[in-house]
mmCIF file of C-alpha atoms in Angstrom:
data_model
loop_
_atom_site.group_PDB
_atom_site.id
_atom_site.type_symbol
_atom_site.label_atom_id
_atom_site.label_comp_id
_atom_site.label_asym_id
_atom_site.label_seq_id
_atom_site.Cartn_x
_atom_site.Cartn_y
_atom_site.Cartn_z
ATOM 1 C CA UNK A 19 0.000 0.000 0.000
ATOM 2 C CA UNK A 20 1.399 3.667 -1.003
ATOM 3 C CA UNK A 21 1.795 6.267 1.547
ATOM 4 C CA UNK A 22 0.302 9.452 -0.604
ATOM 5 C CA UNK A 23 -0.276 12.727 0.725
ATOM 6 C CA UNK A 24 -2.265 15.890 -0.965
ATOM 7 C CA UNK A 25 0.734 17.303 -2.217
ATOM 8 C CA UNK A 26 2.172 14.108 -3.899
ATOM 9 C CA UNK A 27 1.349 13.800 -7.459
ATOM 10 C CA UNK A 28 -1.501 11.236 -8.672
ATOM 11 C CA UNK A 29 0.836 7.856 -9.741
ATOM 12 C CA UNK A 30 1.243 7.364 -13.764
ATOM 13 C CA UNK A 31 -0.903 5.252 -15.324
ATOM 14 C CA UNK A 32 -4.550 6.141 -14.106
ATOM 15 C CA UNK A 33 -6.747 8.432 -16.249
ATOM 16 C CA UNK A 34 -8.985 11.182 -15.163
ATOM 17 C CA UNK A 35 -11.598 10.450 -13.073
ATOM 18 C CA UNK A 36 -14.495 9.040 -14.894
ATOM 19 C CA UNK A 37 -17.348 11.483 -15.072
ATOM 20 C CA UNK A 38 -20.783 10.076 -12.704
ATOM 21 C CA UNK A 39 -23.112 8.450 -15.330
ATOM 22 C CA UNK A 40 -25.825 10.731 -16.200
ATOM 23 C CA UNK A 41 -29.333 10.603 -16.656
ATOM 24 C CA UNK A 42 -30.787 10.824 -20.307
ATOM 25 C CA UNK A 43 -32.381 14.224 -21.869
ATOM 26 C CA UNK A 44 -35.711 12.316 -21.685
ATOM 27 C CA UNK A 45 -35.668 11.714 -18.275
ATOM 28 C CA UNK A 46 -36.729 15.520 -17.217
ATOM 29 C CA UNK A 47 -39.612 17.245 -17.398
ATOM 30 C CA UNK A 48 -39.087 20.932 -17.306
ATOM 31 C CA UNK A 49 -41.955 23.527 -15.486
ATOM 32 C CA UNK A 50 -42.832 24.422 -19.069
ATOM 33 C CA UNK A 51 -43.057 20.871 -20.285
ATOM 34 C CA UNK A 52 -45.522 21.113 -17.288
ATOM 35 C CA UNK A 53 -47.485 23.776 -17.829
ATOM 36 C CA UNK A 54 -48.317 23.195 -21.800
ATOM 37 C CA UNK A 55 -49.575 19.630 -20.360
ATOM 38 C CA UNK A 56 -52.320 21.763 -17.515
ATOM 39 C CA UNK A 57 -52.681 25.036 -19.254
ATOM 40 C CA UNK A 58 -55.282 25.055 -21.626
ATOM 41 C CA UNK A 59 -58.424 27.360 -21.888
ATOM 42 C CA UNK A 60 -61.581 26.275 -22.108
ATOM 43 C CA UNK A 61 -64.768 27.660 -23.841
ATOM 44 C CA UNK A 62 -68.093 26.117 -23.256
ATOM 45 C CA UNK A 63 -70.861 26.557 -25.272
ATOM 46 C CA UNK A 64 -74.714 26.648 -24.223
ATOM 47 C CA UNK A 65 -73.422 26.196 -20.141
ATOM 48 C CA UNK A 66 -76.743 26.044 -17.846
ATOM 49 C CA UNK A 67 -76.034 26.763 -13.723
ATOM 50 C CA UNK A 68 -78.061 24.518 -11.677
ATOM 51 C CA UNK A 69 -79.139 25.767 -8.597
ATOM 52 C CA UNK A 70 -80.409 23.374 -5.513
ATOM 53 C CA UNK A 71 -81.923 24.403 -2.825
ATOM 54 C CA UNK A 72 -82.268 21.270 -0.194
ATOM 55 C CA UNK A 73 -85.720 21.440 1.916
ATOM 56 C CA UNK A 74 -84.898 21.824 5.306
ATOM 57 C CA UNK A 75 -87.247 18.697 6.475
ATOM 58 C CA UNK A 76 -85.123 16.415 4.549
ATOM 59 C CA UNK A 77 -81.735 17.884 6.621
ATOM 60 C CA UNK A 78 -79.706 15.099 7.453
ATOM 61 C CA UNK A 79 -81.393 12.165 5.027
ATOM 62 C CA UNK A 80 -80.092 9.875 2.784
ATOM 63 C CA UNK A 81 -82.112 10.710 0.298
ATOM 64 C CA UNK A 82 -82.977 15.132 0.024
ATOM 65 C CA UNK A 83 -85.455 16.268 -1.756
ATOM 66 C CA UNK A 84 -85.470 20.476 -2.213
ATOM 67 C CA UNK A 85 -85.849 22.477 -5.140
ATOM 68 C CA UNK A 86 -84.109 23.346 -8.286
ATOM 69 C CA UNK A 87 -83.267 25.965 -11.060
ATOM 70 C CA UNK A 88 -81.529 26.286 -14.444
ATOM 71 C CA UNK A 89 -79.776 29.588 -15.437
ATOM 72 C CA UNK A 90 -78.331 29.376 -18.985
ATOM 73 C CA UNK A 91 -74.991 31.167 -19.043
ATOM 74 C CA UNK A 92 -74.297 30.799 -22.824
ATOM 75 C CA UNK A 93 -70.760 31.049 -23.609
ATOM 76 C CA UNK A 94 -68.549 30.047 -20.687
ATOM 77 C CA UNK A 95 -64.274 30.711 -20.526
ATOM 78 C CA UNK A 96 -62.647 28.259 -18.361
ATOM 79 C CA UNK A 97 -59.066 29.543 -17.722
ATOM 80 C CA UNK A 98 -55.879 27.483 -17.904
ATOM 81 C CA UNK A 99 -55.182 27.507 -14.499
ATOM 82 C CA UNK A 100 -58.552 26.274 -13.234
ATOM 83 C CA UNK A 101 -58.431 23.553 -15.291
ATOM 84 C CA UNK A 102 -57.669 20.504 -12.727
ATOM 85 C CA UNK A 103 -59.763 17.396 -14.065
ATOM 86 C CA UNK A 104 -61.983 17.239 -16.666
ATOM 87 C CA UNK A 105 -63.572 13.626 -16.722
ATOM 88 C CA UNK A 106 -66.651 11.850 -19.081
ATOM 89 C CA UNK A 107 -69.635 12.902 -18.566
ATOM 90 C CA UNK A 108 -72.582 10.972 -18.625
ATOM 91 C CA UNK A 109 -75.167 12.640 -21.502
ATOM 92 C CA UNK A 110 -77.850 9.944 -20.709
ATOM 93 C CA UNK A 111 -77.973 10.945 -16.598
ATOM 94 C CA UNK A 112 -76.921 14.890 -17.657
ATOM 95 C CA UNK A 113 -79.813 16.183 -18.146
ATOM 96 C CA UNK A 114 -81.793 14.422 -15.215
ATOM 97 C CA UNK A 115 -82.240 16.114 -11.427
ATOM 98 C CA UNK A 116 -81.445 13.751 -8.712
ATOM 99 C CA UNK A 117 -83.808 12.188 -7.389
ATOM 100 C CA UNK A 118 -86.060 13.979 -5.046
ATOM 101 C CA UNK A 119 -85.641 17.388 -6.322
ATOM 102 C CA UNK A 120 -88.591 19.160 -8.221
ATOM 103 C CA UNK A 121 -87.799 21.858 -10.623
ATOM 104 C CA UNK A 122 -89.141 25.164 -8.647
ATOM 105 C CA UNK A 123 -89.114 28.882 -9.939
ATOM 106 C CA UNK A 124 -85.332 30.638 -10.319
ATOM 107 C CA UNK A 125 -86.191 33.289 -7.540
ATOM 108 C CA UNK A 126 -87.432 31.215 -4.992
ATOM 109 C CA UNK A 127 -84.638 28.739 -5.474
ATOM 110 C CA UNK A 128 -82.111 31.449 -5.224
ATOM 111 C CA UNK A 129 -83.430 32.682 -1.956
ATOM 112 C CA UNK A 130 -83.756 29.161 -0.560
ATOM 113 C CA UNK A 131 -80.263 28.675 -1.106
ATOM 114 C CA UNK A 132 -78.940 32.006 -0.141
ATOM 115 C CA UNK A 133 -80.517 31.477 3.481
ATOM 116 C CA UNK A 134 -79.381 27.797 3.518
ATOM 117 C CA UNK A 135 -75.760 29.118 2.789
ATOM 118 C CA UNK A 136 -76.359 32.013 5.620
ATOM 119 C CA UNK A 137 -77.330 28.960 8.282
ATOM 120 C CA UNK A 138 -74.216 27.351 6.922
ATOM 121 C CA UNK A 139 -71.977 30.040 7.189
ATOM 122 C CA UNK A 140 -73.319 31.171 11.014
ATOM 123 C CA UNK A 141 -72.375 27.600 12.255
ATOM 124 C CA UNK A 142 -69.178 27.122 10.641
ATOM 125 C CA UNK A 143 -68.563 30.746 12.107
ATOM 126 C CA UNK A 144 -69.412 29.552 15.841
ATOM 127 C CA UNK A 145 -68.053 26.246 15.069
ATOM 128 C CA UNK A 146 -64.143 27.677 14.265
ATOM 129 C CA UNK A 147 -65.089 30.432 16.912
ATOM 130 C CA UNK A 148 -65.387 27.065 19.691
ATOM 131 C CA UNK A 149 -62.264 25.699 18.462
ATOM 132 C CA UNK A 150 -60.174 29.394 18.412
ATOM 133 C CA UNK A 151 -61.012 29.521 22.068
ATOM 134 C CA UNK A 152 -59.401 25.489 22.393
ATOM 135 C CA UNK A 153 -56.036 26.913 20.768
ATOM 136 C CA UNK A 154 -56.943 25.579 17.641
ATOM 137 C CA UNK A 155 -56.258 27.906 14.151
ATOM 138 C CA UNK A 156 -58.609 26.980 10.813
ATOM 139 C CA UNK A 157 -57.369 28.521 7.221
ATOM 140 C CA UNK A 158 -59.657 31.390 7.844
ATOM 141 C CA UNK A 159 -59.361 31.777 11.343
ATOM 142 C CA UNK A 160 -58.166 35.492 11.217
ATOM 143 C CA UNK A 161 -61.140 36.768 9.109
ATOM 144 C CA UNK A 162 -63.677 35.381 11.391
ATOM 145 C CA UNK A 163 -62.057 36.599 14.720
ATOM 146 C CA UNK A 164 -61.858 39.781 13.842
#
């Protein structure tokens, strides 16, 4: 075995070192490679917002029944960067309510649902408002505190 130090010179003979093996080109996806996968606009023709509007009697049920209500947007643009998952949709079952659900008049169905998502709102309020004072801290915790 040699006795070598730093300052000794490498022995004749040996090459360079040999470089680490490296990984082909193919092998990495860039951020841009990324986002021309997930960034795409989307522009949907003859959209139609369904509003439901659960009756409070059937709260808790497996089955609801409650109201509903069509709005027809028209033209709708989906931006790139809300696009997450767009799957098949079923045109057979597209077009049919759940079951349970009656078609009701657009301004009662609004207002329905409006106060249903003012109930909802007041007891997740209280609800993260229980938990502040237990040391706990939600997402939103500092809007509803204050």
């Amino acid at each position: 075995m040699e006795n070598l130090s730093i300052a000794d010179a490498s022995p004749q003979g040996r090459g360079a070192p040999q470089p680490l093996p490296q990984l082909p080109p193919q092998m990495f996806t860039t951020a841009a490679q990324l986002l021309d996968l997930t960034d795409t606009n989307l522009v949907l023709q003859s959209t139609v917002e369904r509003i439901f509007a659960p009756s409070p009697e059937s709260a808790g049920s497996d089955r609801p029944t409650g109201l509903y209500a069509d709005i027809n947007h028209g033209i709708f643009l989906v931006r790139g960067e809300n696009v997450l998952l767009l799957g098949e949709i079923d045109l057979d079952r597209d077009d049919d309510p759940p079951p349970g659900f009656e078609p009701g008049d657009l301004d009662v169905v609004k207002k329905l649902a409006e106060e249903k998502k003012a109930v909802d709102k007041a007891r997740e309020k209280a609800r993260v408002k229980k938990l502040a004072k237990q040391g706990f801290e939600g997402e939103n915790i500092g809007e509803i505190v204050l």
